[in-house]
Amino acid sequence: MRHAIFLAGVTAFATQTQAHATFQALWSTCARLPNGNSPVTAVTSNDIRCNANQGPAASKCSVPAGGTVTVEMHQQNGDRSCANEAIGGAHHGPVLVYMSKVADASTADGSTPFFKVFEDTWAKNPSGGGGSDDYWGTKDLNANCGKMDVKIPANLAPGDYLLRAEAIALHAASGAAGAQFYITCYQITVTGGGSLTPAGVSFPGAYKAADPGIQINIYQNLASYVSPGPAVIAGGTKAVAGKAGSVVTATGGAAVPPTTVVGSTLKTSIVVTTAVATPTTGSGAGVCSVAKYGQCGGSGYSGCTTCASGSTCKAQPGNYYAQCL
């Protein structure tokens, strides 16, 4: 089980043509990479804005209004292998994307309001025995090699934005402060577009620790799931959980008809990576320890059960999952 961080890369894409190109050398140039790979757990911390990061990214990424960015998550920096889960360790939860209009994306501190442009949250699995068997946004990332398409609203006002990509892991969220937030902000410049400047919410402030979509026992039989934060804006998109991030419904009624996106085509692409802690083996024979936030027990688990110094193995309700906290 491993931790994860969000990374970013960009490809060139023009909406009026069919051509597109991927420039791997531009990876991470517009991402404000976190200082480490541990999740944010306090919704009242300023880290809930863009994660723990002390400086701006190297540059901005240009994205046309109405174009598509591809959010991509993997467990390790630079590993895009489809053989590995995008986010492992049964870290089930929603995937959300926000944007914030700013004067200069390279200097913005994340204190300006964010509006939600995308979500892939939860859907019932009629064959499952509980919420952990249901469909989740993070499962869609795993099923789609870490990729998920996110459309930039076509009528969004041009200019600089922070794009905030977030996966919320709920495997340990039955107690207070158990949810884990994996976040990265990207510095983007939207070109073209219209005049839409949606109202937004502030981070911290948008989430409360006891919100029903944040403090929740996902191992029970769920009848519904309430997405954290505000609703997706008109012109944004809601993915259908369980469809590997490929089926998207636009919001906003008749003015914005439903859209189906097949696959993840790496048009204008912002690559996102997250992770979960890796068990480490000590130097003595038979000695092992699990890093903080790593799995240390649960149903069917046969790995190391000793937590590294400073953390304790704590079981979640029903003993389906235990984690070093």
CSV table of C-alpha atoms in Angstrom, one decimal:
chain,number,residue,atom,x,y,z
A,1,MET,CA,0.0,0.0,0.0
A,2,ARG,CA,1.4,3.4,-0.9
A,3,HIS,CA,1.1,7.1,-0.5
A,4,ALA,CA,0.3,9.3,-3.4
A,5,ILE,CA,1.0,12.8,-4.7
A,6,PHE,CA,-0.5,14.8,-7.6
A,7,LEU,CA,1.6,15.6,-10.6
A,8,ALA,CA,0.8,17.5,-13.8
A,9,GLY,CA,1.6,17.4,-17.5
A,10,VAL,CA,0.2,19.3,-20.4
A,11,THR,CA,-0.5,18.5,-24.0
A,12,ALA,CA,-1.2,20.9,-26.8
A,13,PHE,CA,-4.8,20.8,-28.1
A,14,ALA,CA,-6.8,23.1,-30.4
A,15,THR,CA,-10.6,22.7,-30.3
A,16,GLN,CA,-11.0,23.4,-34.0
A,17,THR,CA,-8.8,20.5,-35.1
A,18,GLN,CA,-8.7,16.7,-34.5
A,19,ALA,CA,-4.9,16.7,-33.9
A,20,HIS,CA,-3.4,16.5,-30.4
A,21,ALA,CA,0.1,15.9,-29.0
A,22,THR,CA,1.5,14.9,-25.7
A,23,PHE,CA,4.7,16.6,-24.4
A,24,GLN,CA,6.0,14.4,-21.6
A,25,ALA,CA,8.8,16.9,-20.9
A,26,LEU,CA,6.2,19.4,-19.6
A,27,TRP,CA,5.1,17.1,-16.7
A,28,SER,CA,4.7,19.0,-13.4
A,29,THR,CA,5.4,22.5,-14.8
A,30,CYS,CA,2.0,23.9,-13.8
A,31,ALA,CA,1.4,21.7,-10.7
A,32,ARG,CA,2.0,23.0,-7.2
A,33,LEU,CA,3.4,19.7,-5.9
A,34,PRO,CA,2.9,18.9,-2.2
A,35,ASN,CA,5.9,18.9,0.1
A,36,GLY,CA,5.3,15.2,0.8
A,37,ASN,CA,2.9,12.4,0.1
A,38,SER,CA,0.8,12.4,3.3
A,39,PRO,CA,-2.9,13.3,3.0
A,40,VAL,CA,-4.4,16.4,4.5
A,41,THR,CA,-6.8,15.4,7.3
A,42,ALA,CA,-7.8,18.7,8.9
A,43,VAL,CA,-10.5,20.6,6.9
A,44,THR,CA,-9.8,23.7,9.0
A,45,SER,CA,-6.2,23.9,7.8
A,46,ASN,CA,-5.1,26.1,5.0
A,47,ASP,CA,-3.5,23.0,3.5
A,48,ILE,CA,-7.1,22.0,2.4
A,49,ARG,CA,-6.8,24.6,-0.3
A,50,CYS,CA,-3.9,23.2,-2.4
A,51,ASN,CA,-2.1,20.7,0.0
A,52,ALA,CA,1.2,21.4,1.8
A,53,ASN,CA,3.1,23.5,-0.7
A,54,GLN,CA,5.4,26.4,-0.1
A,55,GLY,CA,5.7,27.9,-3.5
A,56,PRO,CA,4.2,28.4,-7.0
A,57,ALA,CA,4.7,26.0,-9.9
A,58,ALA,CA,7.2,26.7,-12.6
A,59,SER,CA,4.7,27.9,-15.2
A,60,LYS,CA,1.0,28.1,-16.2
A,61,CYS,CA,-0.8,25.7,-18.5
A,62,SER,CA,-3.0,27.1,-21.3
A,63,VAL,CA,-6.4,25.4,-21.6
A,64,PRO,CA,-9.2,26.5,-24.1
A,65,ALA,CA,-12.7,27.0,-22.6
A,66,GLY,CA,-14.8,24.1,-23.7
A,67,GLY,CA,-11.7,21.9,-23.9
A,68,THR,CA,-10.9,18.8,-21.8
A,69,VAL,CA,-8.3,18.2,-19.2
A,70,THR,CA,-7.4,14.7,-18.2
A,71,VAL,CA,-6.9,14.2,-14.5
A,72,GLU,CA,-4.6,11.3,-14.0
A,73,MET,CA,-3.7,9.6,-10.7
A,74,HIS,CA,-0.9,7.1,-9.9
A,75,GLN,CA,0.7,5.8,-6.7
A,76,GLN,CA,4.2,6.9,-7.4
A,77,ASN,CA,5.8,9.9,-9.0
A,78,GLY,CA,6.5,9.2,-12.7
A,79,ASP,CA,4.8,5.8,-12.7
A,80,ARG,CA,2.0,5.7,-15.3
A,81,SER,CA,1.8,1.9,-15.5
A,82,CYS,CA,-1.7,0.5,-15.9
A,83,ALA,CA,-0.5,-2.6,-14.0
A,84,ASN,CA,-0.6,-0.7,-10.7
A,85,GLU,CA,-3.7,0.7,-9.1
A,86,ALA,CA,-4.0,4.5,-9.4
A,87,ILE,CA,-4.7,4.7,-5.7
A,88,GLY,CA,-4.4,1.4,-3.8
A,89,GLY,CA,-5.2,0.1,-0.3
A,90,ALA,CA,-9.0,0.2,-0.8
A,91,HIS,CA,-9.0,4.0,-0.5
A,92,HIS,CA,-12.6,4.4,-1.8
A,93,GLY,CA,-14.1,7.8,-2.2
A,94,PRO,CA,-15.1,10.7,-4.5
A,95,VAL,CA,-13.0,12.5,-7.0
A,96,LEU,CA,-13.8,16.3,-7.2
A,97,VAL,CA,-12.4,19.1,-9.3
A,98,TYR,CA,-12.8,22.8,-8.5
A,99,MET,CA,-11.6,26.1,-10.2
A,100,SER,CA,-10.9,29.5,-8.8
A,101,LYS,CA,-10.7,32.7,-10.8
A,102,VAL,CA,-7.5,34.6,-9.9
A,103,ALA,CA,-5.6,37.6,-11.0
A,104,ASP,CA,-2.3,35.7,-11.5
A,105,ALA,CA,-2.2,31.9,-11.1
A,106,SER,CA,1.5,31.9,-10.3
A,107,THR,CA,1.0,34.0,-7.2
A,108,ALA,CA,-2.5,33.2,-6.0
A,109,ASP,CA,-2.6,31.7,-2.5
A,110,GLY,CA,-5.9,29.7,-2.8
A,111,SER,CA,-7.9,32.1,-0.6
A,112,THR,CA,-10.2,33.1,-3.5
A,113,PRO,CA,-13.5,31.3,-3.9
A,114,PHE,CA,-13.6,27.9,-5.6
A,115,PHE,CA,-16.5,26.5,-7.7
A,116,LYS,CA,-17.0,22.9,-8.5
A,117,VAL,CA,-16.7,21.9,-12.2
A,118,PHE,CA,-16.6,18.1,-11.9
A,119,GLU,CA,-17.4,15.2,-9.6
A,120,ASP,CA,-17.4,11.4,-9.7
A,121,THR,CA,-18.7,10.2,-6.4
A,122,TRP,CA,-20.8,7.1,-5.6
A,123,ALA,CA,-23.3,4.7,-7.1
A,124,LYS,CA,-25.0,1.6,-5.6
A,125,ASN,CA,-23.7,-1.8,-6.6
A,126,PRO,CA,-26.8,-4.0,-6.4
A,127,SER,CA,-24.5,-7.1,-6.2
A,128,GLY,CA,-22.5,-5.7,-3.3
A,129,GLY,CA,-22.7,-6.4,0.4
A,130,GLY,CA,-21.9,-2.8,1.6
A,131,GLY,CA,-20.6,0.6,0.7
A,132,SER,CA,-17.1,-0.6,0.1
A,133,ASP,CA,-18.4,-2.9,-2.7
A,134,ASP,CA,-20.2,0.1,-4.3
A,135,TYR,CA,-18.9,2.2,-7.2
A,136,TRP,CA,-16.7,5.1,-6.3
A,137,GLY,CA,-14.7,7.8,-8.1
A,138,THR,CA,-11.4,6.4,-7.0
A,139,LYS,CA,-12.4,3.0,-8.3
A,140,ASP,CA,-13.1,4.6,-11.7
A,141,LEU,CA,-9.6,6.0,-11.6
A,142,ASN,CA,-8.2,2.5,-10.9
A,143,ALA,CA,-10.3,1.0,-13.7
A,144,ASN,CA,-9.3,3.6,-16.3
A,145,CYS,CA,-5.5,3.5,-15.7
A,146,GLY,CA,-5.7,6.6,-13.4
A,147,LYS,CA,-7.4,8.8,-16.0
A,148,MET,CA,-10.6,10.9,-15.9
A,149,ASP,CA,-11.7,13.5,-18.3
A,150,VAL,CA,-12.8,16.9,-17.0
A,151,LYS,CA,-14.4,19.5,-19.3
A,152,ILE,CA,-13.7,23.2,-18.8
A,153,PRO,CA,-17.1,25.0,-19.0
A,154,ALA,CA,-17.4,26.5,-22.5
A,155,ASN,CA,-18.7,29.8,-21.3
A,156,LEU,CA,-16.2,30.4,-18.6
A,157,ALA,CA,-14.6,33.8,-18.5
A,158,PRO,CA,-11.0,33.8,-19.9
A,159,GLY,CA,-8.1,34.4,-17.6
A,160,ASP,CA,-6.0,32.8,-14.9
A,161,TYR,CA,-7.4,30.1,-12.6
A,162,LEU,CA,-6.3,27.6,-9.9
A,163,LEU,CA,-7.6,24.2,-10.8
A,164,ARG,CA,-8.0,22.1,-7.6
A,165,ALA,CA,-8.1,18.3,-8.1
A,166,GLU,CA,-9.0,16.2,-5.1
A,167,ALA,CA,-9.6,12.6,-4.2
A,168,ILE,CA,-11.1,11.9,-0.8
A,169,ALA,CA,-10.3,8.5,0.8
A,170,LEU,CA,-13.0,7.4,3.1
A,171,HIS,CA,-11.7,4.0,4.3
A,172,ALA,CA,-11.1,5.4,7.8
A,173,ALA,CA,-13.7,8.1,7.8
A,174,SER,CA,-16.2,6.6,10.3
A,175,GLY,CA,-14.6,8.7,13.1
A,176,ALA,CA,-13.8,12.4,13.4
A,177,ALA,CA,-10.9,13.5,11.1
A,178,GLY,CA,-10.6,10.1,9.5
A,179,ALA,CA,-11.1,11.2,5.9
A,180,GLN,CA,-8.0,11.7,3.9
A,181,PHE,CA,-7.8,14.5,1.3
A,182,TYR,CA,-5.3,14.1,-1.6
A,183,ILE,CA,-5.1,17.5,-3.3
A,184,THR,CA,-3.1,19.4,-5.9
A,185,CYS,CA,-3.7,22.8,-7.4
A,186,TYR,CA,-2.7,23.7,-11.0
A,187,GLN,CA,-1.9,27.1,-12.4
A,188,ILE,CA,-3.9,27.4,-15.7
A,189,THR,CA,-4.9,30.1,-18.1
A,190,VAL,CA,-8.3,29.7,-19.8
A,191,THR,CA,-8.4,31.1,-23.3
A,192,GLY,CA,-11.5,31.9,-25.3
A,193,GLY,CA,-14.8,31.3,-23.5
A,194,GLY,CA,-17.5,33.8,-22.4
A,195,SER,CA,-18.3,35.8,-19.4
A,196,LEU,CA,-19.3,33.2,-16.7
A,197,THR,CA,-17.8,33.9,-13.3
A,198,PRO,CA,-19.5,31.5,-10.9
A,199,ALA,CA,-19.8,32.1,-7.2
A,200,GLY,CA,-17.7,29.9,-5.1
A,201,VAL,CA,-16.8,28.6,-1.6
A,202,SER,CA,-13.7,29.2,0.5
A,203,PHE,CA,-11.2,26.7,1.7
A,204,PRO,CA,-11.1,26.2,4.6
A,205,GLY,CA,-14.8,26.7,5.2
A,206,ALA,CA,-16.3,24.7,2.4
A,207,TYR,CA,-16.0,21.4,4.3
A,208,LYS,CA,-16.9,20.5,7.9
A,209,ALA,CA,-15.4,17.5,9.6
A,210,ALA,CA,-18.8,16.1,10.4
A,211,ASP,CA,-20.3,16.6,6.9
A,212,PRO,CA,-22.2,13.4,5.8
A,213,GLY,CA,-19.9,12.9,2.8
A,214,ILE,CA,-16.8,13.3,4.9
A,215,GLN,CA,-17.5,11.5,8.2
A,216,ILE,CA,-19.1,8.3,7.1
A,217,ASN,CA,-18.8,4.5,7.6
A,218,ILE,CA,-18.5,3.2,4.0
A,219,TYR,CA,-18.6,-0.4,5.2
A,220,GLN,CA,-22.3,-0.2,6.0
A,221,ASN,CA,-25.1,-0.7,3.4
A,222,LEU,CA,-25.3,2.7,1.9
A,223,ALA,CA,-28.6,4.1,0.5
A,224,SER,CA,-27.1,7.3,-0.7
A,225,TYR,CA,-24.0,9.5,-0.6
A,226,VAL,CA,-23.9,13.3,-0.2
A,227,SER,CA,-21.0,14.8,-2.2
A,228,PRO,CA,-18.9,17.2,-0.1
A,229,GLY,CA,-18.9,20.9,-0.9
A,230,PRO,CA,-21.2,22.8,-3.3
A,231,ALA,CA,-23.1,21.5,-6.3
A,232,VAL,CA,-21.4,21.3,-9.7
A,233,ILE,CA,-22.0,24.5,-11.6
A,234,ALA,CA,-24.1,24.7,-14.7
A,235,GLY,CA,-21.9,23.7,-17.6
A,236,GLY,CA,-19.8,21.4,-15.3
A,237,THR,CA,-20.0,17.6,-15.4
A,238,LYS,CA,-21.0,14.7,-13.2
A,239,ALA,CA,-19.4,11.4,-14.1
A,240,VAL,CA,-21.4,8.2,-13.6
A,241,ALA,CA,-19.6,6.2,-10.9
A,242,GLY,CA,-18.9,2.7,-12.0
A,243,LYS,CA,-18.3,3.7,-15.6
A,244,ALA,CA,-14.5,4.1,-15.4
A,245,GLY,CA,-14.8,7.9,-15.7
A,246,SER,CA,-16.0,7.6,-19.3
A,247,VAL,CA,-19.7,8.5,-19.1
A,248,VAL,CA,-20.4,12.1,-18.2
A,249,THR,CA,-23.6,14.0,-17.7
A,250,ALA,CA,-23.5,17.8,-18.1
A,251,THR,CA,-25.3,19.9,-15.6
A,252,GLY,CA,-27.5,23.0,-16.2
A,253,GLY,CA,-30.6,21.7,-17.9
A,254,ALA,CA,-31.6,22.2,-21.5
A,255,ALA,CA,-29.0,25.0,-22.0
A,256,VAL,CA,-26.2,22.5,-21.5
A,257,PRO,CA,-27.3,19.1,-23.0
A,258,PRO,CA,-25.9,15.8,-21.6
A,259,THR,CA,-22.6,14.8,-23.0
A,260,THR,CA,-21.0,11.4,-23.4
A,261,VAL,CA,-17.2,11.2,-23.3
A,262,VAL,CA,-15.8,7.9,-24.4
A,263,GLY,CA,-12.4,7.0,-22.9
A,264,SER,CA,-9.7,9.4,-21.8
A,265,THR,CA,-8.1,10.9,-24.9
A,266,LEU,CA,-5.3,13.0,-23.5
A,267,LYS,CA,-6.3,16.3,-25.1
A,268,THR,CA,-5.2,19.2,-23.0
A,269,SER,CA,-3.9,17.1,-20.1
A,270,ILE,CA,-3.2,17.8,-16.5
A,271,VAL,CA,-1.8,14.7,-14.9
A,272,VAL,CA,-2.6,14.0,-11.2
A,273,THR,CA,-1.1,11.5,-8.9
A,274,THR,CA,-1.9,10.3,-5.4
A,275,ALA,CA,-0.8,7.6,-3.0
A,276,VAL,CA,-1.1,5.6,0.2
A,277,ALA,CA,1.8,4.7,2.6
A,278,THR,CA,4.2,1.9,1.9
A,279,PRO,CA,5.0,-0.8,4.5
A,280,THR,CA,8.7,-0.9,5.1
A,281,THR,CA,10.8,-3.8,6.3
A,282,GLY,CA,13.3,-3.4,9.2
A,283,SER,CA,16.9,-4.7,9.2
A,284,GLY,CA,16.2,-7.5,11.7
A,285,ALA,CA,14.9,-10.8,10.5
A,286,GLY,CA,11.1,-10.9,10.6
A,287,VAL,CA,10.9,-7.2,11.7
A,288,CYS,CA,8.6,-5.0,9.7
A,289,SER,CA,6.7,-1.7,10.2
A,290,VAL,CA,3.9,0.1,8.4
A,291,ALA,CA,4.3,3.8,7.7
A,292,LYS,CA,1.7,6.2,9.0
A,293,TYR,CA,-1.6,6.0,7.0
A,294,GLY,CA,-0.7,2.5,5.7
A,295,GLN,CA,-2.9,-0.6,6.1
A,296,CYS,CA,-2.1,-2.8,9.1
A,297,GLY,CA,-5.1,-5.1,9.3
A,298,GLY,CA,-8.6,-5.8,8.1
A,299,SER,CA,-10.6,-8.5,6.2
A,300,GLY,CA,-8.3,-10.7,4.1
A,301,TYR,CA,-5.2,-8.7,5.0
A,302,SER,CA,-2.0,-10.7,5.5
A,303,GLY,CA,0.7,-8.1,5.6
A,304,CYS,CA,2.6,-6.4,8.4
A,305,THR,CA,0.6,-5.4,11.4
A,306,THR,CA,3.2,-3.3,13.3
A,307,CYS,CA,3.0,0.5,12.9
A,308,ALA,CA,6.0,2.7,12.6
A,309,SER,CA,6.9,4.8,15.7
A,310,GLY,CA,4.4,7.5,16.4
A,311,SER,CA,1.3,5.8,15.0
A,312,THR,CA,-1.0,3.0,16.2
A,313,CYS,CA,-3.0,0.4,14.2
A,314,LYS,CA,-6.7,1.3,14.5
A,315,ALA,CA,-9.5,-0.9,13.2
A,316,GLN,CA,-12.5,0.6,11.5
A,317,PRO,CA,-16.1,-0.5,12.2
A,318,GLY,CA,-16.7,-4.1,11.3
A,319,ASN,CA,-12.9,-4.8,11.2
A,320,TYR,CA,-13.0,-4.5,7.4
A,321,TYR,CA,-10.0,-2.2,7.5
A,322,ALA,CA,-7.3,-1.1,9.9
A,323,GLN,CA,-4.8,1.7,9.4
A,324,CYS,CA,-1.8,3.2,11.1
A,325,LEU,CA,-2.9,6.5,12.5
